[in-house]
mmCIF file of N, CA and C in Angstrom:
data_model
loop_
_atom_site.group_PDB
_atom_site.id
_atom_site.type_symbol
_atom_site.label_atom_id
_atom_site.label_comp_id
_atom_site.label_asym_id
_atom_site.label_seq_id
_atom_site.Cartn_x
_atom_site.Cartn_y
_atom_site.Cartn_z
ATOM 1 N N ALA A 10 0.838 -1.182 0.000
ATOM 2 C CA ALA A 10 0.000 0.000 0.000
ATOM 3 C C ALA A 10 0.881 1.243 0.000
ATOM 4 N N SER A 11 0.382 2.288 -0.657
ATOM 5 C CA SER A 11 1.163 3.523 -0.744
ATOM 6 C C SER A 11 0.230 4.715 -0.894
ATOM 7 N N MET A 12 0.798 5.916 -0.725
ATOM 8 C CA MET A 12 0.079 7.157 -0.987
ATOM 9 C C MET A 12 1.033 8.101 -1.695
ATOM 10 N N GLY A 13 0.501 9.098 -2.380
ATOM 11 C CA GLY A 13 1.350 9.987 -3.168
ATOM 12 C C GLY A 13 1.483 11.369 -2.582
ATOM 13 N N GLY A 14 2.502 12.085 -3.056
ATOM 14 C CA GLY A 14 2.726 13.473 -2.698
ATOM 15 C C GLY A 14 3.160 14.238 -3.927
ATOM 16 N N VAL A 15 2.739 15.497 -4.036
ATOM 17 C CA VAL A 15 3.077 16.319 -5.186
ATOM 18 C C VAL A 15 3.616 17.655 -4.688
ATOM 19 N N GLY A 16 4.819 18.021 -5.123
ATOM 20 C CA GLY A 16 5.391 19.323 -4.794
ATOM 21 C C GLY A 16 6.032 19.349 -3.426
ATOM 22 N N GLY A 17 6.363 20.534 -2.974
ATOM 23 C CA GLY A 17 6.990 20.689 -1.670
ATOM 24 C C GLY A 17 7.635 22.040 -1.519
ATOM 25 N N GLU A 18 8.149 22.336 -0.336
ATOM 26 C CA GLU A 18 8.612 23.680 -0.017
ATOM 27 C C GLU A 18 10.103 23.894 -0.206
ATOM 28 N N PHE A 19 10.917 22.887 -0.308
ATOM 29 C CA PHE A 19 12.365 23.055 -0.352
ATOM 30 C C PHE A 19 12.873 23.158 -1.785
ATOM 31 N N LEU A 20 12.439 24.203 -2.490
ATOM 32 C CA LEU A 20 12.768 24.351 -3.902
ATOM 33 C C LEU A 20 14.263 24.498 -4.137
ATOM 34 N N HIS A 21 14.956 25.177 -3.252
ATOM 35 C CA HIS A 21 16.384 25.402 -3.456
ATOM 36 C C HIS A 21 17.188 24.115 -3.312
ATOM 37 N N LYS A 22 16.620 23.080 -2.717
ATOM 38 C CA LYS A 22 17.306 21.811 -2.525
ATOM 39 C C LYS A 22 16.751 20.701 -3.427
ATOM 40 N N ALA A 23 15.631 20.945 -4.059
ATOM 41 C CA ALA A 23 14.940 19.890 -4.789
ATOM 42 C C ALA A 23 15.484 19.731 -6.203
ATOM 43 N N PRO A 24 15.774 18.491 -6.611
ATOM 44 C CA PRO A 24 16.143 18.272 -8.006
ATOM 45 C C PRO A 24 14.933 18.509 -8.913
ATOM 46 N N ALA A 25 15.191 18.808 -10.154
ATOM 47 C CA ALA A 25 14.128 19.186 -11.096
ATOM 48 C C ALA A 25 13.068 18.100 -11.272
ATOM 49 N N ASP A 26 13.415 16.843 -11.058
ATOM 50 C CA ASP A 26 12.467 15.748 -11.296
ATOM 51 C C ASP A 26 11.820 15.238 -10.007
ATOM 52 N N SER A 27 11.707 16.074 -9.000
ATOM 53 C CA SER A 27 11.251 15.610 -7.693
ATOM 54 C C SER A 27 9.796 15.944 -7.369
ATOM 55 N N MET A 28 9.002 16.375 -8.331
ATOM 56 C CA MET A 28 7.642 16.820 -8.043
ATOM 57 C C MET A 28 6.710 15.729 -7.525
ATOM 58 N N VAL A 29 6.905 14.485 -7.918
ATOM 59 C CA VAL A 29 5.981 13.423 -7.519
ATOM 60 C C VAL A 29 6.756 12.349 -6.749
ATOM 61 N N ARG A 30 6.262 12.049 -5.569
ATOM 62 C CA ARG A 30 6.848 10.991 -4.739
ATOM 63 C C ARG A 30 5.735 10.078 -4.249
ATOM 64 N N LYS A 31 6.104 8.846 -3.904
ATOM 65 C CA LYS A 31 5.148 7.872 -3.391
ATOM 66 C C LYS A 31 5.656 7.376 -2.045
ATOM 67 N N TRP A 32 4.806 7.411 -1.025
ATOM 68 C CA TRP A 32 5.161 6.943 0.308
ATOM 69 C C TRP A 32 4.741 5.483 0.436
ATOM 70 N N ASP A 33 5.723 4.612 0.659
ATOM 71 C CA ASP A 33 5.448 3.196 0.866
ATOM 72 C C ASP A 33 5.094 3.009 2.344
ATOM 73 N N LEU A 34 3.856 2.640 2.611
ATOM 74 C CA LEU A 34 3.373 2.543 3.984
ATOM 75 C C LEU A 34 4.031 1.411 4.774
ATOM 76 N N GLU A 35 4.438 0.354 4.090
ATOM 77 C CA GLU A 35 5.073 -0.767 4.791
ATOM 78 C C GLU A 35 6.539 -0.488 5.102
ATOM 79 N N ARG A 36 7.280 0.023 4.120
ATOM 80 C CA ARG A 36 8.711 0.310 4.319
ATOM 81 C C ARG A 36 8.942 1.651 5.009
ATOM 82 N N ARG A 37 7.899 2.506 5.026
ATOM 83 C CA ARG A 37 7.987 3.837 5.629
ATOM 84 C C ARG A 37 9.095 4.662 4.972
ATOM 85 N N GLU A 38 9.065 4.674 3.638
ATOM 86 C CA GLU A 38 10.060 5.399 2.849
ATOM 87 C C GLU A 38 9.398 6.058 1.648
ATOM 88 N N TRP A 39 9.972 7.186 1.212
ATOM 89 C CA TRP A 39 9.525 7.848 -0.006
ATOM 90 C C TRP A 39 10.234 7.221 -1.200
ATOM 91 N N ASP A 40 9.470 6.918 -2.238
ATOM 92 C CA ASP A 40 10.022 6.415 -3.496
ATOM 93 C C ASP A 40 9.816 7.471 -4.574
ATOM 94 N N LYS A 41 10.789 7.606 -5.440
ATOM 95 C CA LYS A 41 10.670 8.514 -6.585
ATOM 96 C C LYS A 41 9.722 7.889 -7.611
ATOM 97 N N VAL A 42 8.889 8.702 -8.220
ATOM 98 C CA VAL A 42 8.006 8.250 -9.296
ATOM 99 C C VAL A 42 8.613 8.736 -10.601
ATOM 100 N N VAL A 43 8.884 7.824 -11.508
ATOM 101 C CA VAL A 43 9.452 8.180 -12.811
ATOM 102 C C VAL A 43 8.316 8.711 -13.687
ATOM 103 N N VAL A 44 8.389 10.001 -14.016
ATOM 104 C CA VAL A 44 7.348 10.669 -14.789
ATOM 105 C C VAL A 44 7.626 10.489 -16.274
ATOM 106 N N MET A 45 6.598 10.131 -17.018
ATOM 107 C CA MET A 45 6.708 9.957 -18.465
ATOM 108 C C MET A 45 6.282 11.257 -19.158
ATOM 109 N N GLY A 46 6.534 11.333 -20.444
ATOM 110 C CA GLY A 46 6.106 12.498 -21.219
ATOM 111 C C GLY A 46 7.084 13.650 -21.106
ATOM 112 N N GLU A 47 6.817 14.690 -21.890
ATOM 113 C CA GLU A 47 7.712 15.845 -21.963
ATOM 114 C C GLU A 47 7.217 17.035 -21.155
ATOM 115 N N LYS A 48 5.934 17.078 -20.808
ATOM 116 C CA LYS A 48 5.379 18.218 -20.072
ATOM 117 C C LYS A 48 5.399 17.926 -18.578
ATOM 118 N N ALA A 49 5.645 18.961 -17.799
ATOM 119 C CA ALA A 49 5.562 18.862 -16.345
ATOM 120 C C ALA A 49 5.458 20.268 -15.770
ATOM 121 N N PRO A 50 4.764 20.413 -14.655
ATOM 122 C CA PRO A 50 4.673 21.743 -14.030
ATOM 123 C C PRO A 50 5.988 22.131 -13.380
ATOM 124 N N SER A 51 6.188 23.429 -13.207
ATOM 125 C CA SER A 51 7.340 23.922 -12.454
ATOM 126 C C SER A 51 7.154 23.547 -10.994
ATOM 127 N N GLU A 52 8.281 23.375 -10.288
ATOM 128 C CA GLU A 52 8.190 23.062 -8.870
ATOM 129 C C GLU A 52 7.520 24.211 -8.136
ATOM 130 N N ARG A 53 6.808 23.883 -7.069
ATOM 131 C CA ARG A 53 6.055 24.894 -6.339
ATOM 132 C C ARG A 53 5.699 24.403 -4.950
ATOM 133 N N TYR A 54 5.242 25.339 -4.130
ATOM 134 C CA TYR A 54 4.690 25.003 -2.824
ATOM 135 C C TYR A 54 3.468 25.878 -2.593
ATOM 136 N N GLY A 55 2.670 25.546 -1.588
ATOM 137 C CA GLY A 55 1.468 26.327 -1.309
ATOM 138 C C GLY A 55 0.341 26.044 -2.282
ATOM 139 N N HIS A 56 0.463 24.990 -3.072
ATOM 140 C CA HIS A 56 -0.564 24.597 -4.031
ATOM 141 C C HIS A 56 -1.554 23.654 -3.347
ATOM 142 N N SER A 57 -2.590 23.266 -4.060
ATOM 143 C CA SER A 57 -3.503 22.248 -3.564
ATOM 144 C C SER A 57 -3.462 21.071 -4.532
ATOM 145 N N ALA A 58 -3.847 19.919 -4.028
ATOM 146 C CA ALA A 58 -3.909 18.720 -4.865
ATOM 147 C C ALA A 58 -5.094 17.877 -4.411
ATOM 148 N N VAL A 59 -5.850 17.383 -5.382
ATOM 149 C CA VAL A 59 -6.977 16.488 -5.103
ATOM 150 C C VAL A 59 -6.877 15.280 -6.019
ATOM 151 N N PHE A 60 -7.479 14.193 -5.603
ATOM 152 C CA PHE A 60 -7.532 12.973 -6.405
ATOM 153 C C PHE A 60 -8.939 12.827 -6.959
ATOM 154 N N HIS A 61 -9.039 12.579 -8.280
ATOM 155 C CA HIS A 61 -10.345 12.397 -8.917
ATOM 156 C C HIS A 61 -10.185 11.580 -10.192
ATOM 157 N N ASN A 62 -10.968 10.525 -10.316
ATOM 158 C CA ASN A 62 -11.001 9.687 -11.527
ATOM 159 C C ASN A 62 -9.617 9.237 -11.988
ATOM 160 N N GLY A 63 -8.796 8.749 -11.063
ATOM 161 C CA GLY A 63 -7.485 8.207 -11.431
ATOM 162 C C GLY A 63 -6.408 9.236 -11.704
ATOM 163 N N LYS A 64 -6.694 10.502 -11.389
ATOM 164 C CA LYS A 64 -5.712 11.565 -11.607
ATOM 165 C C LYS A 64 -5.555 12.414 -10.347
ATOM 166 N N ILE A 65 -4.360 12.990 -10.194
ATOM 167 C CA ILE A 65 -4.126 13.991 -9.173
ATOM 168 C C ILE A 65 -4.187 15.345 -9.867
ATOM 169 N N PHE A 66 -5.067 16.237 -9.400
ATOM 170 C CA PHE A 66 -5.180 17.580 -9.949
ATOM 171 C C PHE A 66 -4.477 18.543 -9.005
ATOM 172 N N MET A 67 -3.547 19.340 -9.537
ATOM 173 C CA MET A 67 -2.762 20.280 -8.753
ATOM 174 C C MET A 67 -3.062 21.698 -9.245
ATOM 175 N N TYR A 68 -3.363 22.597 -8.303
ATOM 176 C CA TYR A 68 -3.763 23.959 -8.671
ATOM 177 C C TYR A 68 -2.946 25.000 -7.924
ATOM 178 N N GLY A 69 -2.517 26.037 -8.642
ATOM 179 C CA GLY A 69 -1.886 27.203 -8.047
ATOM 180 C C GLY A 69 -0.542 26.930 -7.410
ATOM 181 N N GLY A 70 -0.227 27.704 -6.360
ATOM 182 C CA GLY A 70 1.020 27.562 -5.635
ATOM 183 C C GLY A 70 2.027 28.647 -5.977
ATOM 184 N N VAL A 71 3.097 28.686 -5.180
ATOM 185 C CA VAL A 71 4.183 29.645 -5.381
ATOM 186 C C VAL A 71 5.329 28.930 -6.084
ATOM 187 N N MET A 72 5.754 29.471 -7.208
ATOM 188 C CA MET A 72 6.808 28.849 -7.993
ATOM 189 C C MET A 72 8.171 29.372 -7.556
ATOM 190 N N ARG A 73 9.217 28.748 -8.062
ATOM 191 C CA ARG A 73 10.598 29.092 -7.682
ATOM 192 C C ARG A 73 10.878 30.585 -7.814
ATOM 193 N N SER A 74 10.293 31.232 -8.811
ATOM 194 C CA SER A 74 10.502 32.667 -9.061
ATOM 195 C C SER A 74 9.797 33.552 -8.035
ATOM 196 N N GLY A 75 8.890 32.961 -7.240
ATOM 197 C CA GLY A 75 8.073 33.733 -6.311
ATOM 198 C C GLY A 75 6.710 34.088 -6.891
ATOM 199 N N HIS A 76 6.502 33.788 -8.171
ATOM 200 C CA HIS A 76 5.237 34.042 -8.857
ATOM 201 C C HIS A 76 4.155 33.117 -8.302
ATOM 202 N N VAL A 77 2.967 33.661 -8.021
ATOM 203 C CA VAL A 77 1.829 32.852 -7.594
ATOM 204 C C VAL A 77 1.085 32.400 -8.845
ATOM 205 N N SER A 78 0.943 31.111 -8.993
ATOM 206 C CA SER A 78 0.410 30.510 -10.215
ATOM 207 C C SER A 78 -1.109 30.406 -10.207
ATOM 208 N N LYS A 79 -1.683 30.344 -11.415
ATOM 209 C CA LYS A 79 -3.099 30.001 -11.581
ATOM 210 C C LYS A 79 -3.236 28.751 -12.448
ATOM 211 N N GLU A 80 -2.143 28.023 -12.603
ATOM 212 C CA GLU A 80 -2.147 26.832 -13.451
ATOM 213 C C GLU A 80 -2.888 25.673 -12.787
ATOM 214 N N LEU A 81 -3.554 24.890 -13.613
ATOM 215 C CA LEU A 81 -4.178 23.636 -13.189
ATOM 216 C C LEU A 81 -3.537 22.517 -13.997
ATOM 217 N N TRP A 82 -2.928 21.571 -13.306
ATOM 218 C CA TRP A 82 -2.275 20.424 -13.934
ATOM 219 C C TRP A 82 -2.923 19.142 -13.434
ATOM 220 N N SER A 83 -2.913 18.110 -14.273
ATOM 221 C CA SER A 83 -3.346 16.788 -13.823
ATOM 222 C C SER A 83 -2.207 15.801 -14.046
ATOM 223 N N PHE A 84 -2.108 14.849 -13.119
ATOM 224 C CA PHE A 84 -1.113 13.785 -13.223
ATOM 225 C C PHE A 84 -1.864 12.469 -13.279
ATOM 226 N N ASP A 85 -1.790 11.796 -14.425
ATOM 227 C CA ASP A 85 -2.482 10.536 -14.637
ATOM 228 C C ASP A 85 -1.692 9.412 -13.957
ATOM 229 N N LEU A 86 -2.312 8.724 -13.015
ATOM 230 C CA LEU A 86 -1.614 7.691 -12.251
ATOM 231 C C LEU A 86 -1.386 6.407 -13.036
ATOM 232 N N ASP A 87 -2.064 6.234 -14.170
ATOM 233 C CA ASP A 87 -1.814 5.069 -15.026
ATOM 234 C C ASP A 87 -0.682 5.335 -16.010
ATOM 235 N N SER A 88 -0.752 6.463 -16.727
ATOM 236 C CA SER A 88 0.268 6.767 -17.738
ATOM 237 C C SER A 88 1.484 7.471 -17.151
ATOM 238 N N LEU A 89 1.356 7.993 -15.925
ATOM 239 C CA LEU A 89 2.419 8.756 -15.244
ATOM 240 C C LEU A 89 2.826 10.000 -16.030
ATOM 241 N N GLU A 90 1.828 10.645 -16.661
ATOM 242 C CA GLU A 90 2.078 11.847 -17.447
ATOM 243 C C GLU A 90 1.311 13.036 -16.887
ATOM 244 N N TRP A 91 1.952 14.222 -16.986
ATOM 245 C CA TRP A 91 1.330 15.480 -16.615
ATOM 246 C C TRP A 91 0.607 16.081 -17.820
ATOM 247 N N THR A 92 -0.503 16.752 -17.578
ATOM 248 C CA THR A 92 -1.240 17.477 -18.611
ATOM 249 C C THR A 92 -1.635 18.836 -18.045
ATOM 250 N N ARG A 93 -1.378 19.905 -18.797
ATOM 251 C CA ARG A 93 -1.845 21.243 -18.407
ATOM 252 C C ARG A 93 -3.312 21.325 -18.790
ATOM 253 N N GLU A 94 -4.167 21.508 -17.804
ATOM 254 C CA GLU A 94 -5.610 21.517 -18.020
ATOM 255 C C GLU A 94 -6.107 22.931 -18.306
ATOM 256 N N VAL A 95 -7.150 23.030 -19.095
ATOM 257 C CA VAL A 95 -7.822 24.297 -19.358
ATOM 258 C C VAL A 95 -9.203 24.187 -18.721
ATOM 259 N N PRO A 96 -9.406 24.864 -17.580
ATOM 260 C CA PRO A 96 -10.696 24.740 -16.885
ATOM 261 C C PRO A 96 -11.851 25.239 -17.741
ATOM 262 N N LYS A 97 -12.966 24.521 -17.660
ATOM 263 C CA LYS A 97 -14.188 24.971 -18.323
ATOM 264 C C LYS A 97 -14.884 25.930 -17.384
ATOM 265 N N ARG A 98 -15.284 27.038 -17.896
ATOM 266 C CA ARG A 98 -15.948 28.039 -17.063
ATOM 267 C C ARG A 98 -17.441 27.797 -17.114
ATOM 268 N N GLY A 99 -17.994 27.412 -15.999
ATOM 269 C CA GLY A 99 -19.427 27.157 -15.911
ATOM 270 C C GLY A 99 -20.182 28.404 -15.519
ATOM 271 N N LYS A 100 -21.327 28.213 -14.944
ATOM 272 C CA LYS A 100 -22.152 29.327 -14.494
ATOM 273 C C LYS A 100 -21.513 29.963 -13.268
ATOM 274 N N CYS A 101 -21.184 31.228 -13.353
ATOM 275 C CA CYS A 101 -20.522 31.944 -12.251
ATOM 276 C C CYS A 101 -21.543 32.738 -11.451
ATOM 277 N N HIS A 102 -21.351 32.750 -10.139
ATOM 278 C CA HIS A 102 -22.255 33.483 -9.261
ATOM 279 C C HIS A 102 -21.589 34.719 -8.649
ATOM 280 N N SER A 103 -20.304 34.956 -8.990
ATOM 281 C CA SER A 103 -19.605 36.141 -8.479
ATOM 282 C C SER A 103 -18.399 36.420 -9.369
ATOM 283 N N ASP A 104 -17.667 37.480 -9.054
ATOM 284 C CA ASP A 104 -16.462 37.824 -9.812
ATOM 285 C C ASP A 104 -15.301 36.881 -9.491
ATOM 286 N N LEU A 105 -15.393 36.094 -8.424
ATOM 287 C CA LEU A 105 -14.320 35.189 -8.030
ATOM 288 C C LEU A 105 -14.492 33.806 -8.635
ATOM 289 N N CYS A 106 -14.965 33.760 -9.850
ATOM 290 C CA CYS A 106 -15.191 32.495 -10.530
ATOM 291 C C CYS A 106 -14.137 32.311 -11.613
ATOM 292 N N GLY A 107 -13.601 31.123 -11.709
ATOM 293 C CA GLY A 107 -12.609 30.842 -12.743
ATOM 294 C C GLY A 107 -11.207 30.869 -12.184
ATOM 295 N N GLU A 108 -10.239 30.903 -13.069
ATOM 296 C CA GLU A 108 -8.838 30.853 -12.659
ATOM 297 C C GLU A 108 -8.412 32.146 -11.968
ATOM 298 N N ILE A 109 -7.770 32.008 -10.818
ATOM 299 C CA ILE A 109 -7.151 33.141 -10.145
ATOM 300 C C ILE A 109 -5.781 32.690 -9.645
ATOM 301 N N HIS A 110 -4.847 33.615 -9.566
ATOM 302 C CA HIS A 110 -3.542 33.307 -8.994
ATOM 303 C C HIS A 110 -3.774 33.029 -7.511
ATOM 304 N N CYS A 111 -3.387 31.834 -7.038
ATOM 305 C CA CYS A 111 -3.743 31.457 -5.681
ATOM 306 C C CYS A 111 -2.702 30.532 -5.059
ATOM 307 N N ALA A 112 -2.403 30.775 -3.772
ATOM 308 C CA ALA A 112 -1.510 29.917 -2.998
ATOM 309 C C ALA A 112 -2.026 29.869 -1.566
ATOM 310 N N GLY A 113 -1.617 28.857 -0.826
ATOM 311 C CA GLY A 113 -2.015 28.737 0.559
ATOM 312 C C GLY A 113 -3.487 28.417 0.748
ATOM 313 N N HIS A 114 -4.112 27.887 -0.255
ATOM 314 C CA HIS A 114 -5.536 27.569 -0.235
ATOM 315 C C HIS A 114 -5.746 26.082 0.053
ATOM 316 N N THR A 115 -6.979 25.680 0.069
ATOM 317 C CA THR A 115 -7.331 24.278 0.195
ATOM 318 C C THR A 115 -8.316 23.941 -0.917
ATOM 319 N N ALA A 116 -8.412 22.659 -1.235
ATOM 320 C CA ALA A 116 -9.321 22.240 -2.296
ATOM 321 C C ALA A 116 -9.901 20.877 -1.957
ATOM 322 N N THR A 117 -11.074 20.637 -2.484
ATOM 323 C CA THR A 117 -11.725 19.335 -2.338
ATOM 324 C C THR A 117 -12.597 19.104 -3.568
ATOM 325 N N VAL A 118 -12.955 17.852 -3.806
ATOM 326 C CA VAL A 118 -13.840 17.528 -4.921
ATOM 327 C C VAL A 118 -15.247 17.335 -4.377
ATOM 328 N N VAL A 119 -16.206 18.066 -4.969
ATOM 329 C CA VAL A 119 -17.608 17.947 -4.607
ATOM 330 C C VAL A 119 -18.407 17.807 -5.890
ATOM 331 N N GLN A 120 -19.152 16.732 -6.018
ATOM 332 C CA GLN A 120 -19.997 16.497 -7.189
ATOM 333 C C GLN A 120 -19.273 16.767 -8.500
ATOM 334 N N ASN A 121 -18.117 16.146 -8.661
ATOM 335 C CA ASN A 121 -17.364 16.214 -9.911
ATOM 336 C C ASN A 121 -16.736 17.584 -10.182
ATOM 337 N N ARG A 122 -16.616 18.449 -9.155
ATOM 338 C CA ARG A 122 -15.998 19.765 -9.306
ATOM 339 C C ARG A 122 -14.931 19.950 -8.243
ATOM 340 N N MET A 123 -13.874 20.659 -8.606
ATOM 341 C CA MET A 123 -12.820 20.991 -7.654
ATOM 342 C C MET A 123 -13.164 22.346 -7.049
ATOM 343 N N ILE A 124 -13.421 22.351 -5.747
ATOM 344 C CA ILE A 124 -13.782 23.564 -5.039
ATOM 345 C C ILE A 124 -12.541 24.066 -4.309
ATOM 346 N N VAL A 125 -12.139 25.319 -4.567
ATOM 347 C CA VAL A 125 -10.964 25.934 -3.970
ATOM 348 C C VAL A 125 -11.435 27.049 -3.046
ATOM 349 N N ILE A 126 -10.945 27.032 -1.781
ATOM 350 C CA ILE A 126 -11.324 28.091 -0.854
ATOM 351 C C ILE A 126 -10.109 28.613 -0.111
ATOM 352 N N PHE A 127 -10.227 29.826 0.358
ATOM 353 C CA PHE A 127 -9.188 30.549 1.094
ATOM 354 C C PHE A 127 -7.994 30.833 0.198
ATOM 355 N N GLY A 128 -6.821 31.039 0.781
ATOM 356 C CA GLY A 128 -5.615 31.317 0.014
ATOM 357 C C GLY A 128 -5.369 32.806 -0.188
ATOM 358 N N HIS A 129 -4.327 33.092 -0.931
ATOM 359 C CA HIS A 129 -3.928 34.471 -1.217
ATOM 360 C C HIS A 129 -3.267 34.531 -2.591
ATOM 361 N N SER A 130 -3.143 35.746 -3.110
ATOM 362 C CA SER A 130 -2.465 35.905 -4.397
ATOM 363 C C SER A 130 -1.363 36.928 -4.261
#
């Protein structure tokens, strides 16, 4: 049995290929996940990540440059590939609908939607 982790805060120490790790619950050790494909998000911290339909969705965060991101990426756990997602804009009920530069927030999946709350830009 294992669980995954995406990103982290030690950007100045992290190798470029360290965005995805897997925690082996029996051995109590982190294993590197070999990512396939040519696309991958920049390293970041303060982002959110949720699991939905076999993918990990990662949103926002602070990148190495200090820029607060509004990117949404998905990591397919079968193909081990990253994809830059383009959110579909549904019916909005306020000006805070859609992509915003955000870090330090939380997210959860509710009825097939990723709900992001709190945070800062």
